[in-house]
């Protein structure tokens, strides 16, 4: 089947206006969010239902043409960007945006893959429930992409990542068959739990078209504070003390370096409340079903004791929701500020929480020795051991040349992460960016097991080729 014939058949399924073929129309779909990867495609197809996705996949499979699923295109590893050869069909899930059902009594929400994460948060809130997945891109990322990358975000500490928030899936397989696993059950021991094959698979095993997601009671009390601290070691100790004192009420605990905060101040000054300069910072949030004033009073007492002991040099305690949003904006705008600043080498790593201080100290020393005048921007979810650990030069003009050093920088960072029992990808996935790195840190047996699963479900290798494996 020639490409023109394929395009005609796809247009018969979704309508001519939903098959984009010109470079101008496809352009936004062919480049990743960071601008690091750019590909090409035979066309971009925009189905609006699971049945249409199935028909599109079946048609592409019959033609022997590869497929690249794409959600909100916020991937940070090039997972949703097609190869430059232009021999694949890009399938956008953006039009699958129905919330199919909300069951407050069962605490579940069934949504299609193209629903924006923020829209699902709002839908849950309308029935007095919380969907806790929360990340900086929530206004543009889609739940299908969150599932495909097993997204984490700022509330993993309390609620877990996307995998732990998912009860059931609907998936179009590489053959075009539809697997209906949309079950809202918390207990189901009827064999292999197949949904976990597709969560985090980055579209290489099939296309997620809908999911049953867990909801939780909407917190009645929320308190947010920004703490100025002296070191990552102190951050780990304070995390333990906060957990001991407040238990599951500690919803988030974010570590931010002064370098990271400085970029937000530089490029997005309007979002920055007055904060004292400090080597490191913690952003914490408590939430629960109790009284707001009581929770605030308990946190105030805890922070006052920490100030008196010298553990904290400054505290900003949000007095209302708007102040809390401004504090969160400082954390969530770090990625955007880095993008404005220019190119950098990025790492999304995790290590045991107890070893975060050791990692930061040892990696910083090794990088500074190998690359004088390097700038390290470190921030992330210390509550679950996930750091975003990024490198550039102080002079933005030097960064294009510095990118050529990525293999050497990766060796330093990833070898240390591996030695400390960590992971080279905590929440962003593998995509194209870390595909070769994966071979260095996964055992041959693990790689062969993954390849065996890929061969079983996608024997022709048509589903998102060149990603993960």
C-alpha positions as a LaTeX table, in Angstrom:
\begin{tabular}{lrrr}
\hline
Residue & $x$ (\AA) & $y$ (\AA) & $z$ (\AA) \\
\hline
Unk1 & 0.00 & 0.00 & 0.00 \\
Unk2 & 1.46 & 3.37 & $-1.03$ \\
Unk3 & 1.34 & 6.28 & 1.37 \\
Unk4 & $-1.28$ & 8.12 & $-0.70$ \\
Unk5 & $-3.56$ & 5.10 & $-0.51$ \\
Unk6 & $-2.94$ & 4.81 & 3.22 \\
Unk7 & $-3.79$ & 8.47 & 3.76 \\
Unk8 & $-7.02$ & 8.01 & 1.79 \\
Unk9 & $-8.03$ & 5.03 & 3.94 \\
Unk10 & $-7.23$ & 6.91 & 7.17 \\
Unk11 & $-9.30$ & 9.88 & 5.97 \\
Unk12 & $-12.23$ & 7.52 & 5.41 \\
Unk13 & $-12.00$ & 6.53 & 9.07 \\
Unk14 & $-11.58$ & 9.93 & 10.78 \\
Unk15 & $-12.51$ & 12.49 & 8.12 \\
Unk16 & $-10.23$ & 14.36 & 5.74 \\
Unk17 & $-9.84$ & 17.35 & 8.07 \\
Unk18 & $-8.47$ & 15.09 & 10.82 \\
Unk19 & $-5.60$ & 13.77 & 8.69 \\
Unk20 & $-2.82$ & 16.35 & 8.54 \\
Unk21 & $-0.25$ & 15.95 & 5.78 \\
Unk22 & 1.45 & 19.31 & 5.23 \\
Unk23 & 4.61 & 20.08 & 7.14 \\
Unk24 & 3.07 & 23.32 & 8.35 \\
Unk25 & 0.03 & 21.57 & 9.83 \\
Unk26 & 2.09 & 18.75 & 11.33 \\
Unk27 & 4.92 & 20.90 & 12.70 \\
Unk28 & 3.66 & 21.20 & 16.29 \\
Unk29 & 3.38 & 17.41 & 16.53 \\
Unk30 & 6.86 & 16.69 & 15.17 \\
Unk31 & 8.99 & 18.47 & 17.80 \\
Unk32 & 9.28 & 17.60 & 21.48 \\
Unk33 & 8.61 & 20.10 & 24.29 \\
Unk34 & 12.28 & 20.79 & 24.90 \\
Unk35 & 12.99 & 21.33 & 21.22 \\
Unk36 & 15.66 & 18.66 & 21.29 \\
Unk37 & 14.05 & 16.11 & 18.98 \\
Unk38 & 12.43 & 16.79 & 15.63 \\
Unk39 & 11.02 & 14.12 & 13.34 \\
Unk40 & 8.72 & 13.69 & 10.38 \\
Unk41 & 5.64 & 11.62 & 9.62 \\
Unk42 & 3.57 & 10.33 & 6.75 \\
Unk43 & 0.66 & 12.15 & 8.37 \\
Unk44 & $-0.90$ & 13.04 & 11.72 \\
Unk45 & $-4.21$ & 11.28 & 12.39 \\
Unk46 & $-6.66$ & 12.59 & 15.01 \\
Unk47 & $-9.26$ & 9.93 & 15.87 \\
Unk48 & $-12.05$ & 10.82 & 18.30 \\
Unk49 & $-13.04$ & 7.41 & 19.67 \\
Unk50 & $-11.56$ & 4.09 & 20.68 \\
Unk51 & $-13.24$ & 2.45 & 17.69 \\
Unk52 & $-11.56$ & 4.98 & 15.39 \\
Unk53 & $-8.17$ & 4.40 & 17.04 \\
Unk54 & $-8.67$ & 0.68 & 16.51 \\
Unk55 & $-9.52$ & 1.19 & 12.83 \\
Unk56 & $-6.51$ & 3.48 & 12.35 \\
Unk57 & $-4.15$ & 0.99 & 13.99 \\
Unk58 & $-5.59$ & $-1.93$ & 12.01 \\
Unk59 & $-5.17$ & 0.00 & 8.76 \\
Unk60 & $-1.57$ & 0.95 & 9.55 \\
Unk61 & $-0.78$ & $-2.63$ & 10.61 \\
Unk62 & $-2.19$ & $-4.00$ & 7.37 \\
Unk63 & 0.06 & $-1.56$ & 5.49 \\
Unk64 & 3.09 & $-2.50$ & 7.62 \\
Unk65 & 3.48 & 1.14 & 8.69 \\
Unk66 & 4.83 & 2.14 & 12.10 \\
Unk67 & 2.75 & 4.21 & 14.51 \\
Unk68 & 3.74 & 6.85 & 17.08 \\
Unk69 & 1.06 & 7.60 & 19.72 \\
Unk70 & 1.07 & 11.14 & 21.12 \\
Unk71 & $-0.80$ & 12.85 & 23.94 \\
Unk72 & $-0.10$ & 16.40 & 25.04 \\
Unk73 & 3.44 & 16.24 & 23.61 \\
Unk74 & 5.03 & 17.21 & 26.93 \\
Unk75 & 7.45 & 14.27 & 26.96 \\
Unk76 & 10.90 & 15.20 & 28.20 \\
Unk77 & 12.66 & 12.20 & 26.61 \\
Unk78 & 11.44 & 12.32 & 23.01 \\
Unk79 & 9.05 & 9.44 & 23.58 \\
Unk80 & 6.25 & 10.91 & 21.46 \\
Unk81 & 8.40 & 12.31 & 18.62 \\
Unk82 & 8.62 & 10.29 & 15.38 \\
Unk83 & 11.91 & 9.44 & 13.67 \\
Unk84 & 13.29 & 11.85 & 11.07 \\
Unk85 & 12.78 & 9.35 & 8.24 \\
Unk86 & 9.07 & 10.20 & 8.06 \\
Unk87 & 7.96 & 6.58 & 7.65 \\
Unk88 & 5.48 & 6.47 & 10.56 \\
Unk89 & 1.93 & 7.67 & 11.15 \\
Unk90 & 1.58 & 9.86 & 14.23 \\
Unk91 & $-1.66$ & 9.14 & 16.10 \\
Unk92 & $-2.81$ & 12.04 & 18.28 \\
Unk93 & $-5.15$ & 11.13 & 21.13 \\
Unk94 & $-6.16$ & 14.75 & 21.79 \\
Unk95 & $-9.76$ & 14.30 & 20.62 \\
Unk96 & $-10.45$ & 11.41 & 23.02 \\
Unk97 & $-11.42$ & 13.74 & 25.84 \\
Unk98 & $-14.61$ & 12.39 & 27.40 \\
Unk99 & $-14.99$ & 11.71 & 31.10 \\
Unk100 & $-17.04$ & 8.54 & 30.72 \\
Unk101 & $-18.07$ & 8.06 & 34.33 \\
Unk102 & $-17.49$ & 9.25 & 37.87 \\
Unk103 & $-18.45$ & 6.95 & 40.74 \\
Unk104 & $-18.01$ & 8.82 & 44.04 \\
Unk105 & $-19.15$ & 5.84 & 46.09 \\
Unk106 & $-16.44$ & 3.67 & 44.49 \\
Unk107 & $-14.00$ & 6.60 & 44.41 \\
Unk108 & $-13.27$ & 6.11 & 40.70 \\
Unk109 & $-13.25$ & 8.18 & 37.53 \\
Unk110 & $-13.23$ & 6.69 & 34.02 \\
Unk111 & $-11.65$ & 8.99 & 31.44 \\
Unk112 & $-10.40$ & 8.83 & 27.89 \\
Unk113 & $-6.72$ & 9.23 & 27.08 \\
Unk114 & $-6.94$ & 12.74 & 25.63 \\
Unk115 & $-8.38$ & 14.34 & 28.79 \\
Unk116 & $-6.13$ & 17.04 & 30.20 \\
Unk117 & $-4.84$ & 16.19 & 33.65 \\
Unk118 & $-6.12$ & 19.50 & 35.01 \\
Unk119 & $-9.60$ & 18.76 & 33.62 \\
Unk120 & $-9.68$ & 15.47 & 35.52 \\
Unk121 & $-8.60$ & 17.19 & 38.73 \\
Unk122 & $-11.48$ & 19.64 & 38.27 \\
Unk123 & $-14.00$ & 16.91 & 37.42 \\
Unk124 & $-13.08$ & 15.06 & 40.60 \\
Unk125 & $-13.35$ & 18.27 & 42.61 \\
Unk126 & $-16.89$ & 18.87 & 41.35 \\
Unk127 & $-18.06$ & 15.73 & 43.14 \\
Unk128 & $-16.04$ & 16.41 & 46.29 \\
Unk129 & $-13.16$ & 14.12 & 45.39 \\
Unk130 & $-9.45$ & 14.48 & 44.73 \\
Unk131 & $-7.49$ & 13.07 & 41.82 \\
Unk132 & $-4.02$ & 13.63 & 43.28 \\
Unk133 & $-1.72$ & 13.33 & 40.27 \\
Unk134 & $-0.15$ & 16.79 & 40.00 \\
Unk135 & 2.74 & 18.08 & 37.92 \\
Unk136 & 3.86 & 21.31 & 36.31 \\
Unk137 & 2.46 & 20.39 & 32.86 \\
Unk138 & $-1.02$ & 19.51 & 34.16 \\
Unk139 & $-2.65$ & 22.24 & 32.06 \\
Unk140 & $-1.40$ & 20.68 & 28.82 \\
Unk141 & $-0.45$ & 17.03 & 29.46 \\
Unk142 & $-3.01$ & 14.31 & 28.82 \\
Unk143 & $-3.83$ & 11.37 & 31.05 \\
Unk144 & $-2.90$ & 8.88 & 28.33 \\
Unk145 & 0.61 & 10.27 & 28.28 \\
Unk146 & 0.74 & 10.29 & 32.07 \\
Unk147 & $-0.16$ & 6.61 & 32.05 \\
Unk148 & 2.26 & 5.77 & 29.24 \\
Unk149 & 5.17 & 7.34 & 31.13 \\
Unk150 & 3.98 & 6.38 & 34.63 \\
Unk151 & 4.16 & 10.05 & 35.59 \\
Unk152 & 5.05 & 11.00 & 39.14 \\
Unk153 & 4.72 & 14.61 & 40.22 \\
Unk154 & 4.63 & 16.34 & 43.56 \\
Unk155 & 2.21 & 14.13 & 45.53 \\
Unk156 & 3.82 & 10.73 & 45.03 \\
Unk157 & 4.93 & 10.93 & 48.66 \\
Unk158 & 1.32 & 10.56 & 49.81 \\
Unk159 & $-0.58$ & 8.97 & 46.92 \\
Unk160 & 1.95 & 7.16 & 44.73 \\
Unk161 & 2.68 & 7.59 & 41.03 \\
Unk162 & 0.27 & 7.05 & 38.13 \\
Unk163 & 0.66 & 3.26 & 38.30 \\
Unk164 & $-0.68$ & 3.26 & 41.86 \\
Unk165 & $-3.57$ & 5.53 & 40.87 \\
Unk166 & $-4.85$ & 3.21 & 38.12 \\
Unk167 & $-7.38$ & 0.39 & 38.50 \\
Unk168 & $-8.17$ & $-0.46$ & 34.89 \\
Unk169 & $-7.27$ & 0.30 & 31.26 \\
Unk170 & $-8.67$ & 0.15 & 27.78 \\
Unk171 & $-5.93$ & $-0.46$ & 25.20 \\
Unk172 & $-5.79$ & $-0.76$ & 21.43 \\
Unk173 & $-3.24$ & $-3.48$ & 20.72 \\
Unk174 & $-0.78$ & $-3.35$ & 17.78 \\
Unk175 & $-3.13$ & $-5.60$ & 15.81 \\
Unk176 & $-5.99$ & $-3.13$ & 16.21 \\
Unk177 & $-7.84$ & $-5.35$ & 18.70 \\
Unk178 & $-9.33$ & $-3.57$ & 21.71 \\
Unk179 & $-8.58$ & $-4.93$ & 25.17 \\
Unk180 & $-11.29$ & $-3.82$ & 27.58 \\
Unk181 & $-9.77$ & $-3.88$ & 31.05 \\
Unk182 & $-11.83$ & $-0.99$ & 32.44 \\
Unk183 & $-12.53$ & $-2.54$ & 35.83 \\
Unk184 & $-12.87$ & $-0.39$ & 38.92 \\
Unk185 & $-11.80$ & $-3.13$ & 41.30 \\
Unk186 & $-9.25$ & $-2.83$ & 44.07 \\
Unk187 & $-9.05$ & $-6.61$ & 44.42 \\
Unk188 & $-8.83$ & $-8.84$ & 41.36 \\
Unk189 & $-6.54$ & $-11.86$ & 41.51 \\
Unk190 & $-7.62$ & $-13.49$ & 38.24 \\
Unk191 & $-4.17$ & $-14.04$ & 36.78 \\
Unk192 & $-1.62$ & $-11.59$ & 35.39 \\
Unk193 & $-2.41$ & $-7.93$ & 36.04 \\
Unk194 & $-2.13$ & $-6.92$ & 32.39 \\
Unk195 & $-2.63$ & $-3.19$ & 32.85 \\
Unk196 & 0.84 & $-2.87$ & 34.34 \\
Unk197 & 2.40 & $-3.95$ & 31.04 \\
Unk198 & 1.08 & $-0.79$ & 29.37 \\
Unk199 & 1.60 & 1.72 & 32.18 \\
Unk200 & 5.09 & 3.11 & 31.69 \\
Unk201 & 5.57 & 1.36 & 28.33 \\
Unk202 & 5.59 & 4.68 & 26.46 \\
Unk203 & 3.25 & 3.44 & 23.74 \\
Unk204 & 5.57 & 0.63 & 22.63 \\
Unk205 & 3.11 & $-2.18$ & 23.42 \\
Unk206 & $-0.22$ & $-0.59$ & 22.53 \\
Unk207 & $-2.22$ & 2.64 & 22.72 \\
Unk208 & $-4.02$ & 3.41 & 25.98 \\
Unk209 & $-7.43$ & 4.90 & 25.10 \\
Unk210 & $-9.13$ & 5.08 & 28.51 \\
Unk211 & $-8.52$ & 4.36 & 32.18 \\
Unk212 & $-10.28$ & 3.85 & 35.49 \\
Unk213 & $-8.52$ & 6.08 & 38.01 \\
Unk214 & $-8.60$ & 6.19 & 41.81 \\
Unk215 & $-10.15$ & 9.14 & 43.60 \\
Unk216 & $-9.77$ & 10.20 & 47.23 \\
Unk217 & $-11.71$ & 12.36 & 49.67 \\
Unk218 & $-11.14$ & 16.05 & 48.98 \\
Unk219 & $-8.95$ & 17.47 & 51.77 \\
Unk220 & $-10.69$ & 20.08 & 53.90 \\
Unk221 & $-7.45$ & 21.49 & 55.27 \\
Unk222 & $-4.27$ & 22.37 & 53.36 \\
Unk223 & $-1.22$ & 24.24 & 54.62 \\
Unk224 & 1.80 & 25.21 & 52.52 \\
Unk225 & 5.20 & 26.53 & 53.66 \\
Unk226 & 8.57 & 27.44 & 52.15 \\
Unk227 & 11.59 & 26.72 & 54.33 \\
Unk228 & 15.13 & 28.07 & 53.95 \\
Unk229 & 17.64 & 25.40 & 54.96 \\
Unk230 & 21.38 & 24.85 & 54.86 \\
Unk231 & 21.91 & 21.44 & 53.28 \\
Unk232 & 20.33 & 18.34 & 51.70 \\
Unk233 & 21.28 & 16.36 & 54.80 \\
Unk234 & 19.14 & 18.71 & 56.88 \\
Unk235 & 16.34 & 18.32 & 54.33 \\
Unk236 & 16.36 & 14.54 & 54.78 \\
Unk237 & 16.31 & 14.90 & 58.56 \\
Unk238 & 13.43 & 17.40 & 58.44 \\
Unk239 & 11.52 & 15.09 & 56.10 \\
Unk240 & 11.78 & 12.30 & 58.66 \\
Unk241 & 10.70 & 14.60 & 61.49 \\
Unk242 & 7.75 & 15.90 & 59.48 \\
Unk243 & 6.65 & 12.36 & 58.68 \\
Unk244 & 6.99 & 11.31 & 62.30 \\
Unk245 & 5.01 & 14.35 & 63.46 \\
Unk246 & 2.30 & 14.56 & 60.78 \\
Unk247 & 2.19 & 11.08 & 59.24 \\
Unk248 & 0.13 & 10.79 & 56.04 \\
Unk249 & $-0.85$ & 14.46 & 56.29 \\
Unk250 & 2.52 & 15.32 & 54.72 \\
Unk251 & 1.40 & 15.44 & 51.10 \\
Unk252 & 4.49 & 16.92 & 49.42 \\
Unk253 & 8.10 & 17.72 & 50.25 \\
Unk254 & 10.12 & 19.39 & 47.49 \\
Unk255 & 13.83 & 20.20 & 47.57 \\
Unk256 & 15.00 & 23.27 & 45.61 \\
Unk257 & 18.56 & 24.55 & 45.26 \\
Unk258 & 19.35 & 28.26 & 45.26 \\
Unk259 & 20.61 & 27.87 & 41.69 \\
Unk260 & 17.20 & 26.56 & 40.60 \\
Unk261 & 15.31 & 29.29 & 42.44 \\
Unk262 & 17.68 & 31.88 & 40.98 \\
Unk263 & 16.62 & 30.96 & 37.43 \\
Unk264 & 12.95 & 31.51 & 38.33 \\
Unk265 & 13.80 & 34.88 & 39.88 \\
Unk266 & 15.77 & 35.83 & 36.78 \\
Unk267 & 13.31 & 34.82 & 34.09 \\
Unk268 & 9.92 & 34.90 & 35.85 \\
Unk269 & 10.33 & 37.60 & 38.49 \\
Unk270 & 6.61 & 38.29 & 38.84 \\
Unk271 & 6.01 & 34.86 & 40.39 \\
Unk272 & 8.58 & 35.25 & 43.16 \\
Unk273 & 7.52 & 36.22 & 46.70 \\
Unk274 & 10.17 & 37.74 & 48.93 \\
Unk275 & 12.36 & 34.87 & 50.07 \\
Unk276 & 15.66 & 34.88 & 51.90 \\
Unk277 & 18.70 & 33.65 & 50.01 \\
Unk278 & 19.70 & 30.21 & 51.23 \\
Unk279 & 21.80 & 27.35 & 49.85 \\
Unk280 & 18.76 & 25.08 & 49.79 \\
Unk281 & 15.00 & 25.29 & 50.24 \\
Unk282 & 12.12 & 22.97 & 51.09 \\
Unk283 & 8.54 & 23.41 & 49.92 \\
Unk284 & 6.16 & 21.39 & 52.07 \\
Unk285 & 2.44 & 20.82 & 52.02 \\
Unk286 & 0.19 & 19.24 & 54.62 \\
Unk287 & $-3.38$ & 18.25 & 53.90 \\
Unk288 & $-6.08$ & 16.30 & 55.64 \\
Unk289 & $-9.72$ & 15.96 & 56.60 \\
Unk290 & $-9.40$ & 17.85 & 59.87 \\
Unk291 & $-9.72$ & 21.50 & 60.79 \\
Unk292 & $-7.64$ & 23.95 & 58.75 \\
Unk293 & $-6.82$ & 26.15 & 61.73 \\
Unk294 & $-5.67$ & 23.17 & 63.80 \\
Unk295 & $-3.39$ & 21.91 & 61.04 \\
Unk296 & $-1.94$ & 25.38 & 60.55 \\
Unk297 & $-1.38$ & 25.75 & 64.30 \\
Unk298 & 0.39 & 22.39 & 64.49 \\
Unk299 & 2.70 & 23.24 & 61.57 \\
Unk300 & 3.39 & 26.70 & 62.99 \\
Unk301 & 4.51 & 25.16 & 66.27 \\
Unk302 & 6.73 & 22.65 & 64.46 \\
Unk303 & 8.37 & 25.36 & 62.34 \\
Unk304 & 8.84 & 27.67 & 65.32 \\
Unk305 & 10.76 & 24.94 & 67.13 \\
Unk306 & 12.89 & 24.34 & 64.04 \\
Unk307 & 13.66 & 28.07 & 63.78 \\
Unk308 & 14.61 & 28.21 & 67.46 \\
Unk309 & 16.95 & 25.24 & 67.05 \\
Unk310 & 18.67 & 26.82 & 64.05 \\
Unk311 & 17.52 & 24.17 & 61.58 \\
Unk312 & 15.71 & 26.83 & 59.55 \\
Unk313 & 16.98 & 30.28 & 58.65 \\
Unk314 & 13.63 & 31.54 & 57.33 \\
Unk315 & 10.04 & 30.41 & 56.82 \\
Unk316 & 7.22 & 31.65 & 54.61 \\
Unk317 & 3.89 & 30.17 & 55.69 \\
Unk318 & 1.11 & 30.71 & 53.15 \\
Unk319 & $-1.85$ & 32.49 & 54.73 \\
Unk320 & $-4.34$ & 31.70 & 51.99 \\
Unk321 & $-4.78$ & 29.78 & 48.76 \\
Unk322 & $-3.33$ & 32.51 & 46.57 \\
Unk323 & $-0.13$ & 32.67 & 48.61 \\
Unk324 & 0.14 & 28.89 & 48.45 \\
Unk325 & $-0.24$ & 28.99 & 44.66 \\
Unk326 & 2.54 & 31.57 & 44.44 \\
Unk327 & 4.87 & 29.37 & 46.47 \\
Unk328 & 4.05 & 26.37 & 44.26 \\
Unk329 & 4.64 & 28.51 & 41.17 \\
Unk330 & 8.26 & 28.96 & 42.26 \\
Unk331 & 8.76 & 25.21 & 42.21 \\
Unk332 & 6.68 & 24.46 & 39.13 \\
Unk333 & 8.25 & 27.21 & 37.02 \\
Unk334 & 11.80 & 25.89 & 37.36 \\
Unk335 & 11.46 & 23.84 & 34.17 \\
Unk336 & 10.11 & 26.82 & 32.23 \\
Unk337 & 12.87 & 29.08 & 33.57 \\
Unk338 & 15.49 & 26.55 & 32.49 \\
Unk339 & 13.95 & 26.42 & 29.03 \\
Unk340 & 14.18 & 30.21 & 28.76 \\
Unk341 & 17.76 & 30.16 & 29.99 \\
Unk342 & 18.75 & 27.79 & 27.20 \\
Unk343 & 20.10 & 24.33 & 26.59 \\
Unk344 & 21.20 & 22.08 & 29.42 \\
Unk345 & 21.96 & 18.43 & 30.13 \\
Unk346 & 19.09 & 17.00 & 32.15 \\
Unk347 & 18.85 & 14.03 & 34.46 \\
Unk348 & 15.76 & 12.59 & 36.13 \\
Unk349 & 17.15 & 10.21 & 38.72 \\
Unk350 & 16.16 & 8.53 & 41.95 \\
Unk351 & 18.21 & 7.16 & 44.82 \\
Unk352 & 17.21 & 5.96 & 48.29 \\
Unk353 & 16.17 & 9.05 & 50.26 \\
Unk354 & 18.90 & 8.44 & 52.82 \\
Unk355 & 21.55 & 8.69 & 50.09 \\
Unk356 & 20.41 & 11.94 & 48.48 \\
Unk357 & 22.95 & 14.08 & 50.39 \\
Unk358 & 25.77 & 11.70 & 49.40 \\
Unk359 & 24.70 & 11.76 & 45.76 \\
Unk360 & 24.53 & 15.56 & 45.62 \\
Unk361 & 27.92 & 15.98 & 47.27 \\
Unk362 & 29.77 & 13.31 & 45.28 \\
Unk363 & 28.21 & 14.14 & 41.92 \\
Unk364 & 28.81 & 17.85 & 42.42 \\
Unk365 & 32.48 & 17.33 & 43.25 \\
Unk366 & 33.07 & 14.99 & 40.30 \\
Unk367 & 31.33 & 17.26 & 37.81 \\
Unk368 & 33.13 & 20.37 & 39.01 \\
Unk369 & 36.46 & 18.59 & 38.68 \\
Unk370 & 35.69 & 17.37 & 35.16 \\
Unk371 & 33.97 & 20.55 & 33.92 \\
Unk372 & 35.18 & 23.76 & 35.55 \\
Unk373 & 32.56 & 26.50 & 35.88 \\
Unk374 & 29.72 & 24.03 & 35.48 \\
Unk375 & 26.35 & 25.13 & 36.86 \\
Unk376 & 24.23 & 22.48 & 38.54 \\
Unk377 & 20.50 & 23.04 & 38.90 \\
Unk378 & 19.09 & 20.50 & 41.35 \\
Unk379 & 15.50 & 20.21 & 42.54 \\
Unk380 & 12.87 & 17.56 & 42.97 \\
Unk381 & 10.74 & 15.32 & 45.06 \\
Unk382 & 12.90 & 14.52 & 48.07 \\
Unk383 & 9.93 & 12.79 & 49.68 \\
Unk384 & 10.24 & 9.92 & 47.19 \\
Unk385 & 13.95 & 10.18 & 46.36 \\
Unk386 & 13.51 & 11.73 & 42.88 \\
Unk387 & 15.89 & 14.51 & 41.84 \\
Unk388 & 15.98 & 16.56 & 38.66 \\
Unk389 & 19.70 & 17.14 & 38.32 \\
Unk390 & 20.64 & 19.36 & 35.39 \\
Unk391 & 23.92 & 20.84 & 34.14 \\
Unk392 & 24.87 & 23.83 & 32.00 \\
Unk393 & 27.51 & 26.50 & 31.82 \\
Unk394 & 27.02 & 29.86 & 33.51 \\
Unk395 & 27.33 & 31.57 & 30.13 \\
Unk396 & 24.33 & 30.48 & 28.06 \\
Unk397 & 26.29 & 30.87 & 24.84 \\
Unk398 & 28.60 & 28.02 & 25.87 \\
Unk399 & 25.83 & 25.47 & 26.28 \\
Unk400 & 25.49 & 24.34 & 22.68 \\
Unk401 & 29.11 & 23.19 & 22.79 \\
Unk402 & 28.66 & 21.83 & 26.30 \\
Unk403 & 25.90 & 19.48 & 25.08 \\
Unk404 & 28.56 & 17.51 & 23.23 \\
Unk405 & 29.83 & 16.49 & 26.68 \\
Unk406 & 26.59 & 14.70 & 27.56 \\
Unk407 & 28.10 & 11.18 & 27.36 \\
Unk408 & 30.83 & 12.12 & 29.86 \\
Unk409 & 28.35 & 13.93 & 32.13 \\
Unk410 & 26.01 & 10.95 & 31.98 \\
Unk411 & 28.80 & 8.59 & 32.98 \\
Unk412 & 29.49 & 10.59 & 36.12 \\
Unk413 & 25.85 & 11.06 & 37.11 \\
Unk414 & 24.39 & 7.72 & 36.08 \\
Unk415 & 27.29 & 5.58 & 37.30 \\
Unk416 & 26.99 & 7.18 & 40.73 \\
Unk417 & 23.20 & 6.77 & 40.75 \\
Unk418 & 23.64 & 3.09 & 39.89 \\
Unk419 & 26.33 & 2.63 & 42.55 \\
Unk420 & 23.97 & 4.10 & 45.16 \\
Unk421 & 21.19 & 1.68 & 44.22 \\
Unk422 & 19.18 & 4.21 & 42.22 \\
Unk423 & 17.49 & 4.57 & 38.83 \\
Unk424 & 18.52 & 6.66 & 35.82 \\
Unk425 & 14.86 & 7.45 & 35.10 \\
Unk426 & 12.58 & 8.19 & 38.00 \\
Unk427 & 9.47 & 9.63 & 36.33 \\
Unk428 & 10.21 & 10.92 & 32.81 \\
Unk429 & 10.68 & 7.57 & 31.11 \\
Unk430 & 13.26 & 6.40 & 28.61 \\
Unk431 & 12.01 & 7.51 & 25.19 \\
Unk432 & 14.87 & 8.20 & 22.78 \\
Unk433 & 16.98 & 10.07 & 25.30 \\
Unk434 & 18.01 & 7.16 & 27.54 \\
Unk435 & 17.52 & 4.20 & 25.23 \\
Unk436 & 21.23 & 3.37 & 25.03 \\
Unk437 & 21.80 & 4.24 & 28.68 \\
Unk438 & 19.24 & 1.60 & 29.64 \\
Unk439 & 21.49 & $-1.12$ & 28.22 \\
Unk440 & 24.29 & $-0.09$ & 30.57 \\
Unk441 & 22.27 & $-0.25$ & 33.78 \\
Unk442 & 19.67 & $-2.96$ & 33.22 \\
Unk443 & 20.92 & $-6.53$ & 33.42 \\
Unk444 & 20.95 & $-8.56$ & 30.18 \\
Unk445 & 18.22 & $-10.72$ & 31.65 \\
Unk446 & 15.97 & $-7.73$ & 32.33 \\
Unk447 & 16.52 & $-6.39$ & 28.82 \\
Unk448 & 15.72 & $-9.77$ & 27.28 \\
Unk449 & 12.56 & $-10.07$ & 29.40 \\
Unk450 & 11.45 & $-6.65$ & 28.15 \\
Unk451 & 12.21 & $-7.62$ & 24.56 \\
Unk452 & 10.27 & $-10.85$ & 25.03 \\
Unk453 & 7.19 & $-8.88$ & 26.09 \\
Unk454 & 7.64 & $-6.54$ & 23.11 \\
Unk455 & 7.90 & $-9.49$ & 20.70 \\
Unk456 & 4.81 & $-11.12$ & 22.17 \\
Unk457 & 2.58 & $-8.06$ & 21.87 \\
Unk458 & 4.16 & $-6.27$ & 18.91 \\
Unk459 & 5.99 & $-8.93$ & 16.87 \\
Unk460 & 6.40 & $-6.65$ & 13.84 \\
Unk461 & 7.80 & $-3.75$ & 15.88 \\
Unk462 & 5.28 & $-1.25$ & 14.51 \\
Unk463 & 4.30 & 0.42 & 17.78 \\
Unk464 & 6.42 & 3.51 & 18.59 \\
Unk465 & 9.68 & 2.03 & 17.22 \\
Unk466 & 12.99 & 3.30 & 18.54 \\
Unk467 & 11.63 & 4.15 & 21.98 \\
Unk468 & 12.67 & 2.41 & 25.23 \\
Unk469 & 14.24 & $-0.57$ & 23.40 \\
\hline
\end{tabular}
